[in-house]
mmCIF file of C-alpha atoms in Angstrom:
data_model
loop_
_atom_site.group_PDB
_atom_site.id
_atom_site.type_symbol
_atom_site.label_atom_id
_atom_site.label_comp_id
_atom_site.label_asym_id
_atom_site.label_seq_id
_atom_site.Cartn_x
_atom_site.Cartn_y
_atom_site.Cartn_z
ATOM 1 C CA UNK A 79 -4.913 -27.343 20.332
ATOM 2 C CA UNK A 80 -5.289 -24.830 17.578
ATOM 3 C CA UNK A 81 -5.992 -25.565 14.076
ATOM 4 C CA UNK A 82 -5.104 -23.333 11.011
ATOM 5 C CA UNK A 83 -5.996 -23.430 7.081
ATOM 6 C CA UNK A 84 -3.330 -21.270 4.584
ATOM 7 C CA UNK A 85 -5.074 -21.012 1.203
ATOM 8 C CA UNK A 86 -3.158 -18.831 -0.295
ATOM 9 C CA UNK A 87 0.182 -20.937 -1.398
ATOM 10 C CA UNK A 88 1.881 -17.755 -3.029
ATOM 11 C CA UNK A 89 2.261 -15.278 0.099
ATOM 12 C CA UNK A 90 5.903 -15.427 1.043
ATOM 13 C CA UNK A 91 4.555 -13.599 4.557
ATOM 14 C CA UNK A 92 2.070 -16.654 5.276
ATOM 15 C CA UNK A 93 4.271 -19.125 4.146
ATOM 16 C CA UNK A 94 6.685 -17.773 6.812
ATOM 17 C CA UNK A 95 4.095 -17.572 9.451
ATOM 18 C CA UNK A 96 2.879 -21.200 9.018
ATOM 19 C CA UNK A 97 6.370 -22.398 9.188
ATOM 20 C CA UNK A 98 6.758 -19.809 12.163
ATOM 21 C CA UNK A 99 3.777 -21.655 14.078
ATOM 22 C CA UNK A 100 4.531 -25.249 13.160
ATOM 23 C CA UNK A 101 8.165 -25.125 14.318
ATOM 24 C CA UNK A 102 7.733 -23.460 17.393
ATOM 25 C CA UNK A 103 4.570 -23.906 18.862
ATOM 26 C CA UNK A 104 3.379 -27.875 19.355
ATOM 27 C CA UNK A 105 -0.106 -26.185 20.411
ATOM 28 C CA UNK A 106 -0.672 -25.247 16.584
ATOM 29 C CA UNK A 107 -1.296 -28.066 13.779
ATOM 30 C CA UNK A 108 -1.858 -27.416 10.078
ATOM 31 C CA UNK A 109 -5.306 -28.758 8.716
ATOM 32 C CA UNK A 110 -6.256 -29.868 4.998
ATOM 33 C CA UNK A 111 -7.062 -26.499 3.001
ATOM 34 C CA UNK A 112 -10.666 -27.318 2.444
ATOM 35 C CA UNK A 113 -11.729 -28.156 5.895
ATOM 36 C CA UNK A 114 -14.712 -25.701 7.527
ATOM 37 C CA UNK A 115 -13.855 -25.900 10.827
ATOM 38 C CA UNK A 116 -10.542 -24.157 12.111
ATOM 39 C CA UNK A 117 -9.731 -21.524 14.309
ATOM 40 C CA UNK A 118 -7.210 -19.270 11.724
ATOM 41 C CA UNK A 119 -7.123 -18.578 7.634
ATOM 42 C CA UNK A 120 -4.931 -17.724 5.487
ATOM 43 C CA UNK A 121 -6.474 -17.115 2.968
ATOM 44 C CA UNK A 122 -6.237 -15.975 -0.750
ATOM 45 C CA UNK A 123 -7.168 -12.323 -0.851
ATOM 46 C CA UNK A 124 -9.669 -12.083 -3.384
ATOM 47 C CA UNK A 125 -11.231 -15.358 -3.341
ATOM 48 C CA UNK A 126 -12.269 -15.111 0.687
ATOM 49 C CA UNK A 127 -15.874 -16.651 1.213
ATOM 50 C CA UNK A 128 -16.585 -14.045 3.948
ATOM 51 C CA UNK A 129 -20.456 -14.770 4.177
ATOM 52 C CA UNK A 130 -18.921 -18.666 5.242
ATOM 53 C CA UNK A 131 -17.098 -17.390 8.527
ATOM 54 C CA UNK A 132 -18.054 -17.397 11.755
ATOM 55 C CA UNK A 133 -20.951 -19.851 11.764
ATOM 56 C CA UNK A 134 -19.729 -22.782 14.022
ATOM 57 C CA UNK A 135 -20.977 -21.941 17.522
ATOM 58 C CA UNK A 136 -18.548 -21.842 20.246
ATOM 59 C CA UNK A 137 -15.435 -21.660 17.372
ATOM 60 C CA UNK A 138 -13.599 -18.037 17.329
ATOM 61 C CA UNK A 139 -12.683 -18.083 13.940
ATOM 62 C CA UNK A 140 -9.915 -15.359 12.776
ATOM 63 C CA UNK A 141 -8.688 -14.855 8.923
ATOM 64 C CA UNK A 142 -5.566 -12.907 7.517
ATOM 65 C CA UNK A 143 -8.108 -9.896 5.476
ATOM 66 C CA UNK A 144 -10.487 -7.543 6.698
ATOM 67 C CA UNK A 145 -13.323 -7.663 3.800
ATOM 68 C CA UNK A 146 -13.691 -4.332 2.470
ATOM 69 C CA UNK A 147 -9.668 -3.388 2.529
ATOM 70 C CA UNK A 148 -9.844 -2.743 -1.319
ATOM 71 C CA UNK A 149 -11.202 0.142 -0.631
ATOM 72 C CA UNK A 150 -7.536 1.564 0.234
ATOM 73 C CA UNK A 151 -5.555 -0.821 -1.606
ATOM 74 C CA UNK A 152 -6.870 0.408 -4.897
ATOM 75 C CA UNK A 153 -5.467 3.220 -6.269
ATOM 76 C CA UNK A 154 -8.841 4.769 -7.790
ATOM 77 C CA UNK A 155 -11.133 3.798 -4.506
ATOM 78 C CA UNK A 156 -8.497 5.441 -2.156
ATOM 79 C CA UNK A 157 -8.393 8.620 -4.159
ATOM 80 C CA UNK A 158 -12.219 8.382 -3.913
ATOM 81 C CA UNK A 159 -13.109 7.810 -0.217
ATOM 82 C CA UNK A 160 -10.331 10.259 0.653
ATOM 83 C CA UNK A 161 -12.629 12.896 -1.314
ATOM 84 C CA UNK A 162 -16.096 11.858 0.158
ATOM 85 C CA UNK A 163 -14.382 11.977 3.507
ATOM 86 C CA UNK A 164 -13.359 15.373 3.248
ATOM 87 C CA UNK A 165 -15.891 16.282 0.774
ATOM 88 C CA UNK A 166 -18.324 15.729 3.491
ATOM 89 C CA UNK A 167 -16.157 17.138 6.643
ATOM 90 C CA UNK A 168 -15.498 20.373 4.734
ATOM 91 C CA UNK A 169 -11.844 20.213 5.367
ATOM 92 C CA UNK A 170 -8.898 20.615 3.100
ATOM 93 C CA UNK A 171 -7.631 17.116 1.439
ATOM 94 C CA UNK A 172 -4.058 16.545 3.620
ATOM 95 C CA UNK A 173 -1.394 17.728 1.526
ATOM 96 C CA UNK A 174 0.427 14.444 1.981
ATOM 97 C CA UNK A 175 -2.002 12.949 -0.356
ATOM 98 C CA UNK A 176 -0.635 13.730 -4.215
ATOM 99 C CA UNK A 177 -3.463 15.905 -5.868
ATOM 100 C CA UNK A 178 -5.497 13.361 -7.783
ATOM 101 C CA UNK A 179 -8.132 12.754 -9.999
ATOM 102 C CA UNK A 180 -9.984 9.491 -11.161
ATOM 103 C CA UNK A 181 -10.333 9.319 -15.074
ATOM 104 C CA UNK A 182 -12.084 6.293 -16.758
ATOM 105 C CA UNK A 183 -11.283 5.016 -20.172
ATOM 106 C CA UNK A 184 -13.927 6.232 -22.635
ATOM 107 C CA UNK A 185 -16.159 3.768 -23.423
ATOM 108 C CA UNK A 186 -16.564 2.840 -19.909
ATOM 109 C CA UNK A 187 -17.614 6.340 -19.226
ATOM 110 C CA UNK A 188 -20.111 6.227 -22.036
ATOM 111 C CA UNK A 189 -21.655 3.426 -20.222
ATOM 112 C CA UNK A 190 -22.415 5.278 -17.033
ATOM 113 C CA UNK A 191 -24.154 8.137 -19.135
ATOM 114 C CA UNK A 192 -28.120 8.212 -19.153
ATOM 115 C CA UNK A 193 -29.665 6.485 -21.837
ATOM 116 C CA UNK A 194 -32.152 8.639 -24.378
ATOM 117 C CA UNK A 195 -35.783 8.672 -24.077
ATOM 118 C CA UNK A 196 -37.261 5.425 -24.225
ATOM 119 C CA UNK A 197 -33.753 3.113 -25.016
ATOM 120 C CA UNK A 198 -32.885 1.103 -22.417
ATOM 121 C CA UNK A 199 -30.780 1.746 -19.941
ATOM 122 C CA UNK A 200 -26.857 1.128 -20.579
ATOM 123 C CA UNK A 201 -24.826 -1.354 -18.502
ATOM 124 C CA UNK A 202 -22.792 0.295 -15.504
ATOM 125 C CA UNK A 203 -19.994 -1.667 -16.371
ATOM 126 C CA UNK A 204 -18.328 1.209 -13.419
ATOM 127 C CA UNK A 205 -19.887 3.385 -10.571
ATOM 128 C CA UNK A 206 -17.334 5.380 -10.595
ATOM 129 C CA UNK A 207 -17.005 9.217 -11.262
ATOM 130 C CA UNK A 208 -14.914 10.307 -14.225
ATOM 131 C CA UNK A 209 -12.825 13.943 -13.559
ATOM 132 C CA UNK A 210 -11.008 14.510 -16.610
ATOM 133 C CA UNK A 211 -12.864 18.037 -16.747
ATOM 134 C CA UNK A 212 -11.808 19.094 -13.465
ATOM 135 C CA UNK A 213 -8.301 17.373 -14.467
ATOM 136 C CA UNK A 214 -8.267 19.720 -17.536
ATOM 137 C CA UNK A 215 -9.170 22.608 -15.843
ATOM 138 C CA UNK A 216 -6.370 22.170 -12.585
ATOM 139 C CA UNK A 217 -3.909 21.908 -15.406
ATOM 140 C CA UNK A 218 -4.680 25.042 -17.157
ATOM 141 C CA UNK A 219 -4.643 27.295 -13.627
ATOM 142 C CA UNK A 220 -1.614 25.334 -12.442
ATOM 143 C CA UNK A 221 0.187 26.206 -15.565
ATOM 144 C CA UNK A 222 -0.594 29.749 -15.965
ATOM 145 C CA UNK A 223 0.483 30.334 -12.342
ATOM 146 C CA UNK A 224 3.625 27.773 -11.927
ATOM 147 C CA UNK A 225 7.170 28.631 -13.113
ATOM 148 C CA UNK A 226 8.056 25.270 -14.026
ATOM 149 C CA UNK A 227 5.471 22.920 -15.893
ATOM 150 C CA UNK A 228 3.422 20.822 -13.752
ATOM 151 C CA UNK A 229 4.178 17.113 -14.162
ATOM 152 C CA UNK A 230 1.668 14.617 -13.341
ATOM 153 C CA UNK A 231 1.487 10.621 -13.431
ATOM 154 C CA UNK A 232 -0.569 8.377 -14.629
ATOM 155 C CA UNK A 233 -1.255 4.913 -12.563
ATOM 156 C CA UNK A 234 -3.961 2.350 -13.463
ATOM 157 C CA UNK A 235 -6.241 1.333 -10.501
ATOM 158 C CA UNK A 236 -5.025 -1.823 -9.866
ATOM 159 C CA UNK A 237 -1.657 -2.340 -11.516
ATOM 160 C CA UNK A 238 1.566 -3.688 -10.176
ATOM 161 C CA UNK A 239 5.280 -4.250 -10.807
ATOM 162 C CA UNK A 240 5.347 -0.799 -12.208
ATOM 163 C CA UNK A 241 2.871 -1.624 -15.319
ATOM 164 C CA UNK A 242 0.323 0.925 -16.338
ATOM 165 C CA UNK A 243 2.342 4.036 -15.666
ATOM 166 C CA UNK A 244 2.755 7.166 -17.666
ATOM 167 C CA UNK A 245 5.083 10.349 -16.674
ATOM 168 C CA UNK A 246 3.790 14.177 -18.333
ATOM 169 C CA UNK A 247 3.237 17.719 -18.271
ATOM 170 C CA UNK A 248 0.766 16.931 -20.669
ATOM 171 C CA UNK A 249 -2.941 16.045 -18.778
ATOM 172 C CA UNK A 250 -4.668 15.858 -22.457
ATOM 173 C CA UNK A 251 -1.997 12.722 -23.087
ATOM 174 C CA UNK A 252 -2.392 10.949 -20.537
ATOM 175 C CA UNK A 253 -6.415 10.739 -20.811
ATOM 176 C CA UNK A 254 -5.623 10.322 -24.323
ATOM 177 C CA UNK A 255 -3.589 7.034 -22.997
ATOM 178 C CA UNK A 256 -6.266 6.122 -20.878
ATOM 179 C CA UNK A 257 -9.034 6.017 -22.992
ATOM 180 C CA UNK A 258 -6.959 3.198 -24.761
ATOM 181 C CA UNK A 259 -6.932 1.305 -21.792
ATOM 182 C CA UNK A 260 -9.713 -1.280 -20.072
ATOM 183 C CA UNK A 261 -9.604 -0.335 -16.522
ATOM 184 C CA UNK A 262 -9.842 3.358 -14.574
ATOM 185 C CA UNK A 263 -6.836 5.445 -13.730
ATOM 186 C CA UNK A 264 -5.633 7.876 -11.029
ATOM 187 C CA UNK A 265 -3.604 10.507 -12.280
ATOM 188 C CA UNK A 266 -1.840 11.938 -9.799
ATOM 189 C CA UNK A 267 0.579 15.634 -9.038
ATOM 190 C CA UNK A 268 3.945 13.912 -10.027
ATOM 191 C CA UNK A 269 6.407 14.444 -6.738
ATOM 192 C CA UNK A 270 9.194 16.360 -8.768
ATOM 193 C CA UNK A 271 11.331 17.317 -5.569
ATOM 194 C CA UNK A 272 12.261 14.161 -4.567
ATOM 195 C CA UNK A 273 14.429 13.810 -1.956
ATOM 196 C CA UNK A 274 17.898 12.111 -3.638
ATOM 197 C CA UNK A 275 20.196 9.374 -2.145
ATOM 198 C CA UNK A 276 24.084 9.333 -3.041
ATOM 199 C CA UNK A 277 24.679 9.746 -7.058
ATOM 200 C CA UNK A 278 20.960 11.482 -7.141
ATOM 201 C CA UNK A 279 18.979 8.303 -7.015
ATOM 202 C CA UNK A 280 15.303 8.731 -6.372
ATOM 203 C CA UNK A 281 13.680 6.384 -4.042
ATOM 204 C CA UNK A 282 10.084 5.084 -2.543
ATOM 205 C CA UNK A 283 10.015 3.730 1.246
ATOM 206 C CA UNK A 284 7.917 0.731 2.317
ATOM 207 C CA UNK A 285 6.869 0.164 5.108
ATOM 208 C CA UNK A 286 4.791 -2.640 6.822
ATOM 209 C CA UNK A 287 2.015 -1.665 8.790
ATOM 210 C CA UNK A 288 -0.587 -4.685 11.005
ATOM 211 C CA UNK A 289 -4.417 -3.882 12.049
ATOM 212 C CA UNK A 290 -4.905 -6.782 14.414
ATOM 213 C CA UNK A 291 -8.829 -7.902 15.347
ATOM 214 C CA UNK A 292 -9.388 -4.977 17.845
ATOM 215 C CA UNK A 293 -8.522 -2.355 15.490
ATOM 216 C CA UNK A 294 -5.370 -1.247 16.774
ATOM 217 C CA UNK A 295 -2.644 -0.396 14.270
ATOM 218 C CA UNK A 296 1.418 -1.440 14.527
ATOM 219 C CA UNK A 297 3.977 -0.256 12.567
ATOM 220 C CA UNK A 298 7.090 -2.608 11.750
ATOM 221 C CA UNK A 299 9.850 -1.093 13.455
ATOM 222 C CA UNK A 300 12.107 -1.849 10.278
ATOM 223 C CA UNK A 301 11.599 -0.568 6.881
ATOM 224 C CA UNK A 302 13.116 -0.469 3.602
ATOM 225 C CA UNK A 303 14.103 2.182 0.951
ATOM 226 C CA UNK A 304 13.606 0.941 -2.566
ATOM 227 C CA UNK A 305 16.284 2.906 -4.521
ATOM 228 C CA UNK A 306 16.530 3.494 -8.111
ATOM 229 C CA UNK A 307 19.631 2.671 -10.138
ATOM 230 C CA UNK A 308 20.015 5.610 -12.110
ATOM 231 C CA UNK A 309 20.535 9.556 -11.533
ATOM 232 C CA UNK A 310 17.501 11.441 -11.066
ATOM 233 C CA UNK A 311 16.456 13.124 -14.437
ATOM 234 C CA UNK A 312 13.928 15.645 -14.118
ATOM 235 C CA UNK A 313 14.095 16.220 -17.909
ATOM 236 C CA UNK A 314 13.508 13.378 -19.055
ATOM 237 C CA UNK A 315 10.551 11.746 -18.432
ATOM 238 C CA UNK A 316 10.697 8.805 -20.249
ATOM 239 C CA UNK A 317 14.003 7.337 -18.176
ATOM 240 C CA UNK A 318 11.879 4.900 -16.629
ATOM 241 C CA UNK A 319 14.457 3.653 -14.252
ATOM 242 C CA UNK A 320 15.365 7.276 -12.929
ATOM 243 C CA UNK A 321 11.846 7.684 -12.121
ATOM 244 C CA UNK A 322 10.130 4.512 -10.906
ATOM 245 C CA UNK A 323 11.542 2.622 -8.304
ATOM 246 C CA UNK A 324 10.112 -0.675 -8.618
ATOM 247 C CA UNK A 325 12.563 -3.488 -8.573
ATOM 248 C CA UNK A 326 11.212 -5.564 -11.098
ATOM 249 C CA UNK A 327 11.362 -2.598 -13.505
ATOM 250 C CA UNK A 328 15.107 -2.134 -12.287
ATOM 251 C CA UNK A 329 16.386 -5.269 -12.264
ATOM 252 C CA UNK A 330 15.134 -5.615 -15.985
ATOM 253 C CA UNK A 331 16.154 -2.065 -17.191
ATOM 254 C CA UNK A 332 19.137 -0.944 -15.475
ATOM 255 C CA UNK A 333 22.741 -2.593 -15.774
ATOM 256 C CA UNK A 334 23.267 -1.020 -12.324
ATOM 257 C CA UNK A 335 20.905 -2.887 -10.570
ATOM 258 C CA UNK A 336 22.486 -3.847 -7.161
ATOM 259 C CA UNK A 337 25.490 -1.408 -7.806
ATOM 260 C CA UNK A 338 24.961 1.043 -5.148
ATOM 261 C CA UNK A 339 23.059 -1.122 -2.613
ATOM 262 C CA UNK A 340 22.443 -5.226 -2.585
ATOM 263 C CA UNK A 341 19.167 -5.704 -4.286
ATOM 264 C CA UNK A 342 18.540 -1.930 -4.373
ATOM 265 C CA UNK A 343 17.846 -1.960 -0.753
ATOM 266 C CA UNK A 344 18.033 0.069 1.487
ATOM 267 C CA UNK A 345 17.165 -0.256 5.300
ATOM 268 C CA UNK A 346 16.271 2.033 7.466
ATOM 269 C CA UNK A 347 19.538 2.319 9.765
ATOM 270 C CA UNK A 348 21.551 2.624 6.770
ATOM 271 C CA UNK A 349 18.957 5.475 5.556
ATOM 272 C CA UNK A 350 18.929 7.333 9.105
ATOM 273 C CA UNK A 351 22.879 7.870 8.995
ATOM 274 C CA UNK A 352 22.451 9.344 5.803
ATOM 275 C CA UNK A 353 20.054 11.457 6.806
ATOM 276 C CA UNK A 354 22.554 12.469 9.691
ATOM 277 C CA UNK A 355 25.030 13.246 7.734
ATOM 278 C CA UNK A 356 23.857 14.768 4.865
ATOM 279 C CA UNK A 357 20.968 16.771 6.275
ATOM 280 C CA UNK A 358 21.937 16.529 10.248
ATOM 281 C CA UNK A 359 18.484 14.964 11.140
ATOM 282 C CA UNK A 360 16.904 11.876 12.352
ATOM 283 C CA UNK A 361 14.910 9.485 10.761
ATOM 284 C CA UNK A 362 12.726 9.261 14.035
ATOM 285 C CA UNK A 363 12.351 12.870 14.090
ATOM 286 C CA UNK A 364 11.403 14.202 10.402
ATOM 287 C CA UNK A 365 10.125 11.323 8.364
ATOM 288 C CA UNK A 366 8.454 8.374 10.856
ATOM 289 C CA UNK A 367 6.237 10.572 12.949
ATOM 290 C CA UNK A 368 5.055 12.198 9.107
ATOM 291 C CA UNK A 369 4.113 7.951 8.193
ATOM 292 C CA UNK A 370 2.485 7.325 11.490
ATOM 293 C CA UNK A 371 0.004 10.168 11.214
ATOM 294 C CA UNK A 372 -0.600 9.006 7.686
ATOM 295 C CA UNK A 373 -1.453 5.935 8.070
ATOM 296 C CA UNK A 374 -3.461 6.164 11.283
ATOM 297 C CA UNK A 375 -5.405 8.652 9.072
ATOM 298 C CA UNK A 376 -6.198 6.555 6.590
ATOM 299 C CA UNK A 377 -8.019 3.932 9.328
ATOM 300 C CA UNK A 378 -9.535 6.415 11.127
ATOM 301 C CA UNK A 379 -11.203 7.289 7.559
ATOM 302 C CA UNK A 380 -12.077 3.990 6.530
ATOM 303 C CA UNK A 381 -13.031 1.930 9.706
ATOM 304 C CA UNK A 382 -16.780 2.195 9.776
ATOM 305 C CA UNK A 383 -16.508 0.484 6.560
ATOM 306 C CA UNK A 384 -14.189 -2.719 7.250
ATOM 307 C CA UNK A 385 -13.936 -3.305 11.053
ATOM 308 C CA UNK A 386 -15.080 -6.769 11.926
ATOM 309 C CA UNK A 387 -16.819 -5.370 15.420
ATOM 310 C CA UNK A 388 -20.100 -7.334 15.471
ATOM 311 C CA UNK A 389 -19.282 -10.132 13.107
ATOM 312 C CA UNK A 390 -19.245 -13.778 14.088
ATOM 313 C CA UNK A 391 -15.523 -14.106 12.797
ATOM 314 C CA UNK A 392 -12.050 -11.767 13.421
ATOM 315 C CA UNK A 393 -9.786 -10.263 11.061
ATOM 316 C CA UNK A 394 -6.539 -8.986 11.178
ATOM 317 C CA UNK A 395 -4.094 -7.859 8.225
ATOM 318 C CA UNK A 396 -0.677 -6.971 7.053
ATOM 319 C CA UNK A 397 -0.637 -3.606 4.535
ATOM 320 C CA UNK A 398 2.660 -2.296 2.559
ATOM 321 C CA UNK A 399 2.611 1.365 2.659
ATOM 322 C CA UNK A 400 4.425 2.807 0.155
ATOM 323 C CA UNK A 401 5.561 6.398 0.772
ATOM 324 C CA UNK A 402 7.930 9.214 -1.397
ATOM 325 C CA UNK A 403 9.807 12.312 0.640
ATOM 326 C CA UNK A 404 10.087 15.793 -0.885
ATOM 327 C CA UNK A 405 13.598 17.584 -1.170
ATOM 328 C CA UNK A 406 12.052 19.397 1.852
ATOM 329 C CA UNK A 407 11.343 16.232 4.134
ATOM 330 C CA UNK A 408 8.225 15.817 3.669
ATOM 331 C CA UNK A 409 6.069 12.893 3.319
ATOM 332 C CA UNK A 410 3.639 11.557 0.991
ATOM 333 C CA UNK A 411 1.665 8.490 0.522
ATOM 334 C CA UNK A 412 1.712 6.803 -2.995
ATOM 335 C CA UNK A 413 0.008 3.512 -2.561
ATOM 336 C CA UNK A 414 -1.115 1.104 -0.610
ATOM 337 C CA UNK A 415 -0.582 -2.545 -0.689
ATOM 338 C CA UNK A 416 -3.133 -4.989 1.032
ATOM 339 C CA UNK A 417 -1.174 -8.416 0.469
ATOM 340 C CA UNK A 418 2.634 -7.103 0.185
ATOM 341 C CA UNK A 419 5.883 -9.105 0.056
ATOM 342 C CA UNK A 420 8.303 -8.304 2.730
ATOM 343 C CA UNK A 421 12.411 -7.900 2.130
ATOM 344 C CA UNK A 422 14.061 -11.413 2.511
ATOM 345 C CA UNK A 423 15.998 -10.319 5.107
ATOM 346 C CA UNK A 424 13.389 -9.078 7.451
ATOM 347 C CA UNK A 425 10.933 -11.904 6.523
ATOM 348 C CA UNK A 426 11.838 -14.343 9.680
ATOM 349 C CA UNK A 427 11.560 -11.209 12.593
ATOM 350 C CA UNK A 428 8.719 -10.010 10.725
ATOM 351 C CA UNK A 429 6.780 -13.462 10.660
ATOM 352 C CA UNK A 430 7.368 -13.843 14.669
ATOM 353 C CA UNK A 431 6.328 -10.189 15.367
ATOM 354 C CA UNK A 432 2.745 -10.555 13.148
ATOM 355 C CA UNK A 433 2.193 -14.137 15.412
ATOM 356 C CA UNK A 434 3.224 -12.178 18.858
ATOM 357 C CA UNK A 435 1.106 -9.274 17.567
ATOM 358 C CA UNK A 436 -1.595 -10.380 15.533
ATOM 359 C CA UNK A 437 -2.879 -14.569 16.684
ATOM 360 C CA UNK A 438 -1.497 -15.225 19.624
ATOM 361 C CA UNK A 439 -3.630 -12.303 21.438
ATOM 362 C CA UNK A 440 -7.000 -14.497 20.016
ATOM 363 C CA UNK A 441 -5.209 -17.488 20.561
ATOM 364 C CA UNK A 442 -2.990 -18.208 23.433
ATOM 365 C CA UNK A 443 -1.018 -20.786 23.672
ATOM 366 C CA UNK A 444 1.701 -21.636 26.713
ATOM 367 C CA UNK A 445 4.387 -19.976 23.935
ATOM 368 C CA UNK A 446 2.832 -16.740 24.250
ATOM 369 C CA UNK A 447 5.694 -15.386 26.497
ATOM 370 C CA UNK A 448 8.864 -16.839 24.829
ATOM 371 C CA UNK A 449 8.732 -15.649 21.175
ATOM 372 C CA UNK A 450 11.511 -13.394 21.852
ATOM 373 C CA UNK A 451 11.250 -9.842 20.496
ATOM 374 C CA UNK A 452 8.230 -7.394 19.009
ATOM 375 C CA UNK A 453 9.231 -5.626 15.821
ATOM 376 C CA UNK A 454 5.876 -4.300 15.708
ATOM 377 C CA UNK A 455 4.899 -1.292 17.697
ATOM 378 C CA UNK A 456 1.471 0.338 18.155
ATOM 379 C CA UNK A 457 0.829 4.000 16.989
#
């Protein structure tokens, strides 16, 4: 008999999963929340007591985060350990990662400055490196030698639902509108090619991606295009809903929302036959080998930092990748999302597959080999 914790009572994913093991597998009970001893955790993301697990001797203790995993799930430390990585290989930063550059509001870059002579030192209230001069200067070259003006986007480190974001050609704007903010920025080359859907509706693709205790990395099968509800508009900058794609932004801006698909989702079958017919190529064959390479990229980078080999506990856990496409096919990664919501209508398969894939290898149980189907797949 197996004993789990969840902790985190807002994750629709865990939710799911704890309902997942409770009705279908009598070998799995649900303890109190505050109890020390128990074999699995789901935990709340930024309140995990790390230092606590893996103690109890004899008790194989697995949680639902690697510690560490902010490292790509915020915008301004991804943009940063991508550079040091490549910084320090001498090779060319992938093109599939937007040209960016971490800028820091002004008074917390004041604070990282040296103090004078004899003062005492200034609090770091940040460690982290402040590029607006090498911003300013990419701008000027890329304008003098582009034929169009370079846009570029503006996304605070750790924002969500769309807040924090700013569309320009403009660099000295948008660290102007950063310095009035309280937390670092990326700003990033703004994707102004982007592949269109029907009526010229821009789009971003999710997609859900598992690193189970050993380190090995799945890809849901299933994925889902969130569209926008208005006509692409290059122009104009400030059409929020032509540009950003998030669905709490469209549901609150547009009038179309849900016009052109349920939700403004779209999955990926529905997304490969247009693809077929407009373009007379696969999904399988142009854009998901492009997001496997990606995101086994981004592990390979970042696992001497976060894998779990030689700790007394195990960690698996579920990322939302969040991707754009070019109007030449091409891939590129935009975020990453270390505790993401999944599409209603996937959220029972997906549930099932992150059990088959992710506990019951830890944790056997004389289930194991009738949960039915795998939506996850290893790359």
């Amino acid at each position: 008999m197996y004993g789990f914790v969840r902790r985190d009572i807002h994750s629709s994913v865990y939710k799911a999963v704890s309902k997942y093991l409770l009705d279908n597998d009598e070998d799995w009970r649900k303890l109190s929340p505050n109890v020390a001893s128990f074999h699995l955790m789901f935990g709340e993301r930024n309140k995990l007591q790390f230092g606590r697990l893996g103690h109890e001797p004899g008790l194989i203790q697995l949680v639902n985060y690697y510690r560490g995993s902010d490292v790509i799930c915020r915008k301004t430390a991804l943009v940063r350990v991508f550079k040091e990585f490549y910084t320090t290989s001498a090779k060319p930063i992938p093109k599939w990662l937007p040209e960016s550059f971490i800028i820091c509001p002004k008074d917390i870059a004041k604070s990282m400055e040296s103090p004078a002579p004899g003062a005492r030192p200034l609090p770091r209230r940040v460690s982290k490196p402040d590029e607006r001069k090498d911003l300013l200067d990419r701008s000027t070259v890329l304008n003098k030698t582009s034929k169009k003006p370079v846009v570029w986007i503006a996304k605070s480190s750790s924002g969500s639902k769309g807040e924090g974001i700013k569309i320009s050609p403009d660099v000295s704007e948008l660290v102007k509108f950063i310095d009035q903010q309280t937390q670092s920025f990326v700003i990033q080359r703004y994707i102004d090619n982007p592949l269109l859907l029907e009526e010229d509706r821009k789009f971003d693709i999710r997609c859900w991606v598992l690193l189970e205790a050993n380190y090995n990395v799945y890809l849901y099968e299933e994925g889902v295009l969130r569209t926008a509800s208005e006509s692409y508009q290059r122009e104009n900058l400030d059409d929020v809903t032509s540009h950003l794609t998030n669905h709490c932004l469209q549901k609150e801006l547009s009038a179309n929302f849900g016009m052109y698909e349920e939700g403004n989702e779209m999955f990926f079958s529905s997304f490969d036959r247009y693809l077929r017919s407009k373009f007379r190529v696969t999904l399988d064959a142009t854009i998901l080998p492009q997001i496997k390479e990606i995101v086994k990229t981004v592990f390979k980078i970042v696992k001497e930092r976060i894998s779990t080999n030689f700790l007394g506990y195990q960690s698996f856990q579920l990322f939302g990748f969040d991707f754009v496409v070019d109007d030449e096919l091409m891939v590129y990664l935009i975020e990453i999302n270390g505790a993401p919501a999944c599409a209603k209508k996937l959220l029972p398969d997906l549930a099932r597959s992150l059990v088959i894939t992710a506990i019951d290898p830890v944790f056997p149980t004389h289930k194991v080999h009738t949960r039915g189907y795998n939506g996850f797949h290893k790359i």
